[in-house]
XYZ file of C-alpha atoms in Angstrom:
316
model
C 35.871 88.920 107.201
C 36.563 86.548 110.068
C 35.268 83.045 109.465
C 34.194 80.162 111.715
C 37.357 78.100 111.316
C 40.950 78.157 110.037
C 41.378 78.206 106.276
C 37.795 79.187 105.506
C 38.615 82.780 104.598
C 41.326 81.566 102.225
C 38.759 79.239 100.653
C 36.214 82.027 100.307
C 38.737 84.415 98.762
C 39.109 81.934 95.905
C 35.448 81.861 94.974
C 32.367 84.046 94.707
C 31.337 85.208 98.145
C 28.742 87.975 98.636
C 30.414 89.527 101.674
C 33.916 89.513 100.179
C 32.489 90.871 96.920
C 30.883 93.692 98.913
C 34.118 94.492 100.754
C 35.963 94.471 97.423
C 33.488 96.938 95.921
C 33.964 99.342 98.836
C 37.764 99.063 98.754
C 37.928 99.585 95.004
C 35.573 102.566 95.204
C 37.567 104.209 98.003
C 40.921 103.467 96.310
C 43.093 104.054 99.377
C 46.867 104.065 99.029
C 47.227 102.391 102.437
C 44.529 100.209 103.963
C 44.112 98.571 107.362
C 41.601 95.741 107.604
C 40.418 94.432 110.951
C 38.678 91.102 111.553
C 40.752 89.236 108.957
C 41.815 85.662 109.690
C 45.548 84.969 109.675
C 47.505 81.867 108.712
C 51.127 81.072 109.461
C 52.198 80.820 105.805
C 50.619 84.118 104.726
C 48.439 82.466 102.110
C 45.324 84.359 103.186
C 47.154 87.704 103.129
C 48.491 87.011 99.626
C 45.040 86.014 98.369
C 43.511 89.103 99.955
C 46.095 91.386 98.336
C 45.380 89.837 94.932
C 41.621 90.080 95.388
C 41.774 93.742 96.411
C 44.536 94.643 93.912
C 47.313 95.719 96.281
C 50.987 94.938 95.528
C 52.122 94.903 99.173
C 50.676 93.270 102.262
C 51.679 92.789 105.882
C 50.262 90.776 108.760
C 51.534 89.232 111.978
C 49.967 86.474 114.022
C 47.368 88.080 116.314
C 46.719 87.407 119.978
C 43.176 86.375 119.119
C 42.771 82.634 119.601
C 46.269 82.254 121.083
C 45.893 79.680 123.900
C 46.865 80.587 127.446
C 46.117 77.282 129.191
C 44.208 79.228 131.869
C 40.561 79.873 132.657
C 40.462 83.570 131.802
C 36.683 83.976 131.980
C 36.225 82.109 135.253
C 33.678 79.540 134.062
C 35.801 76.537 135.150
C 36.275 75.347 131.550
C 39.585 75.552 129.712
C 40.349 76.002 126.043
C 37.364 78.157 125.092
C 37.458 81.254 122.884
C 37.391 83.545 125.932
C 40.391 81.751 127.448
C 42.694 82.853 124.627
C 44.887 85.951 124.832
C 42.181 87.682 122.826
C 38.755 86.257 122.065
C 39.220 83.745 119.273
C 37.911 80.348 118.304
C 41.235 79.338 116.742
C 44.747 80.823 116.487
C 44.667 83.597 113.900
C 40.946 84.262 114.250
C 39.998 87.844 113.313
C 43.438 89.423 113.027
C 44.723 92.524 111.251
C 46.077 93.057 107.745
C 47.749 96.045 106.077
C 47.617 96.471 102.302
C 49.620 99.163 100.549
C 50.494 100.614 97.165
C 53.957 101.363 98.600
C 56.573 98.985 100.024
C 56.229 98.056 103.686
C 59.512 98.276 105.617
C 59.048 94.954 107.392
C 62.524 94.893 108.950
C 61.688 98.008 110.992
C 58.287 96.893 112.264
C 57.788 97.028 116.031
C 55.358 94.455 117.378
C 54.111 95.390 120.851
C 51.576 92.572 121.011
C 53.468 90.402 123.514
C 53.560 93.114 126.179
C 51.888 91.965 129.391
C 48.939 94.031 130.543
C 50.492 94.473 133.992
C 53.616 96.008 132.411
C 51.826 99.043 130.995
C 52.673 101.951 133.310
C 49.542 102.944 135.198
C 47.600 99.859 134.117
C 44.296 99.241 135.898
C 43.943 95.486 136.334
C 40.705 93.683 137.196
C 40.143 92.788 140.812
C 39.156 89.340 142.029
C 39.910 85.906 140.551
C 40.122 87.171 136.955
C 42.929 89.490 137.974
C 44.910 86.851 139.871
C 48.700 86.808 139.840
C 48.689 83.610 137.756
C 46.507 85.185 135.077
C 48.310 88.518 135.033
C 51.632 86.699 134.656
C 50.556 85.595 131.162
C 47.784 88.034 130.150
C 48.880 90.234 127.273
C 47.547 93.763 126.912
C 46.719 93.517 123.197
C 43.558 91.580 122.488
C 44.470 91.487 118.772
C 47.761 93.324 118.305
C 49.593 96.650 118.487
C 51.968 97.221 115.572
C 54.170 100.134 114.510
C 54.669 99.706 110.762
C 56.704 102.070 108.532
C 55.772 102.332 104.862
C 58.092 103.737 102.175
C 55.717 106.348 100.775
C 56.701 109.212 98.450
C 58.500 111.971 100.340
C 59.517 109.737 103.219
C 58.197 107.002 105.480
C 54.637 106.937 106.777
C 54.444 105.082 110.090
C 51.224 103.305 110.996
C 50.357 102.663 114.637
C 47.657 100.024 114.262
C 45.447 98.023 116.584
C 42.011 96.554 117.206
C 40.830 96.633 120.813
C 38.525 94.323 122.732
C 34.904 95.482 123.047
C 34.345 96.939 126.540
C 31.462 94.504 127.159
C 30.887 90.734 127.531
C 32.313 90.584 131.046
C 31.156 90.796 134.666
C 31.359 93.247 137.556
C 35.168 93.098 137.494
C 34.916 95.027 134.162
C 37.834 93.108 132.707
C 37.103 94.026 129.084
C 36.273 97.640 129.857
C 39.551 98.148 131.707
C 41.538 96.342 129.050
C 39.911 98.351 126.248
C 40.953 101.578 127.966
C 44.512 100.392 128.554
C 44.841 99.236 124.934
C 44.201 102.856 123.973
C 46.498 104.141 126.722
C 49.412 102.191 125.243
C 49.456 104.662 122.345
C 49.626 107.576 124.781
C 52.584 105.850 126.449
C 54.297 105.538 123.049
C 53.627 109.199 122.262
C 55.096 110.176 125.634
C 58.302 108.200 125.211
C 59.224 107.092 121.684
C 56.783 108.299 119.059
C 57.855 107.795 115.441
C 57.872 110.716 113.045
C 54.879 111.281 110.769
C 52.733 108.652 112.440
C 49.097 107.799 111.882
C 47.161 105.969 114.610
C 44.430 103.863 113.066
C 42.216 100.955 113.924
C 39.106 99.817 115.730
C 39.246 101.288 119.226
C 35.801 99.858 120.052
C 35.224 103.029 122.071
C 32.962 105.982 121.320
C 33.739 109.308 123.032
C 30.048 110.077 123.600
C 27.956 106.896 123.411
C 27.912 103.239 124.304
C 29.812 101.170 126.839
C 33.372 101.679 128.000
C 35.402 104.525 129.435
C 34.283 107.252 127.062
C 36.324 109.909 128.859
C 39.499 108.048 127.863
C 38.647 108.509 124.182
C 37.672 112.148 124.747
C 41.071 112.772 126.324
C 42.902 110.912 123.568
C 41.162 112.809 120.767
C 42.079 116.086 122.474
C 45.801 115.192 122.606
C 47.623 118.107 120.911
C 50.019 115.705 119.186
C 47.316 114.234 116.958
C 44.652 115.521 114.584
C 41.090 114.308 114.815
C 39.798 114.931 111.272
C 36.251 114.111 112.495
C 35.298 112.164 109.351
C 31.558 112.067 108.784
C 28.945 110.642 106.438
C 25.391 111.364 105.276
C 24.479 107.731 105.985
C 25.439 107.994 109.633
C 23.352 111.137 109.987
C 20.365 109.544 108.280
C 20.569 106.427 110.469
C 20.917 108.364 113.742
C 19.798 106.764 116.985
C 17.493 109.376 118.563
C 18.459 108.450 122.116
C 22.227 108.593 121.562
C 24.513 111.483 122.421
C 27.200 112.902 120.172
C 27.188 113.663 116.459
C 25.653 110.715 114.555
C 27.355 111.826 111.340
C 30.651 110.684 112.916
C 29.452 107.122 113.591
C 31.444 104.315 111.975
C 29.379 101.245 112.871
C 25.737 100.347 112.355
C 24.611 97.869 114.988
C 20.963 97.058 115.846
C 19.095 99.629 117.897
C 18.284 96.957 120.493
C 22.041 96.301 120.812
C 24.873 98.831 120.833
C 23.237 100.992 118.154
C 25.330 103.232 115.915
C 28.705 104.237 117.358
C 31.985 105.888 116.438
C 34.548 103.151 117.079
C 37.054 103.255 114.181
C 39.611 106.027 113.798
C 42.339 107.389 111.530
C 44.310 109.967 113.533
C 47.345 111.593 111.878
C 50.127 113.323 113.765
C 50.068 117.120 113.729
C 53.061 116.988 111.376
C 50.593 116.147 108.592
C 48.127 118.348 106.772
C 44.677 116.798 106.464
C 43.129 117.550 103.062
C 39.992 115.444 103.339
C 38.231 112.843 105.471
C 35.036 110.841 105.556
C 33.197 107.655 106.435
C 32.015 105.486 103.542
C 28.332 105.416 104.461
C 26.136 106.921 101.751
C 22.486 107.711 102.277
C 19.495 106.955 100.087
C 19.819 105.005 96.865
C 23.568 105.370 96.337
C 24.801 102.337 94.334
C 27.356 101.532 97.041
C 24.754 101.379 99.811
C 23.804 97.751 99.126
C 27.436 96.603 99.217
C 27.948 98.417 102.527
C 24.933 96.671 104.048
C 26.257 93.254 102.979
C 29.866 93.928 104.053
C 29.019 94.099 107.761
C 28.259 96.616 110.501
C 31.539 98.551 110.291
C 32.090 101.389 107.823
C 35.365 102.344 106.171
C 37.016 105.500 107.525
C 39.304 107.417 105.177
C 41.630 110.395 105.581
C 43.691 112.162 102.915
C 46.964 113.624 104.162
C 49.846 115.670 102.732
C 53.243 116.681 104.030
């Protein structure tokens, strides 16, 4: 639900808007207890978050300022022009462009949130930085790892806290031979492995838009294959009849697992969004909201955008 300028999403949440109406229909139909939204504009006073929570009927909401649109003062894309969307910490036309938002039926323990978004890319152990001018010492001295944000957010759910490890990674495209976005996308995922190796919270769930398919599309697919095979997490492999019906014939992998429907002459259909519980949970159900045929929700899904909602039911 990112918009073209600051304040426009807040405006649109206060009136009839076909895309927001479609998102609302999907959210209400799915009826999740805890919801992460990506590509949601953020404002300093939290007015957009509050309006979004009211519109989608959630009592609790949480959002931090994202790295998207945060100025760096440097020429990060090497085109000799400053102040453009690609020169921000994460691609963004204005500060707060296309951030993250958590909505919950249960209280969010805001005082215990860990925000990893300010971590420099170079400070991730084992980071692979771009070579050449776009990986210069001046740039790497300010370049954050998170293109949007990495948050660890505990929620006071029945039976004990549920801890979300949330993020939305840069697409591994839109760069040059230095592969800046591809390398950063992989390291954004690797940050979670670093957390699991050193200070993983109990009963965590890793969720967000990794922008990385383990079998198809651009990026370091092997990194996602390795991550999904980590014995500390469960891959519920949520699927949908709509993904199967819309399969790209020239793509590898299981099309029923796809979570995004892009044009065939572009990325095509890919699995890029994930909900991955820790092995301490029992998974009782999972799916992707992508019906086939004449399902009444199909029209709303087409209007909402290319991404599909991923859901997982868990129990202790």
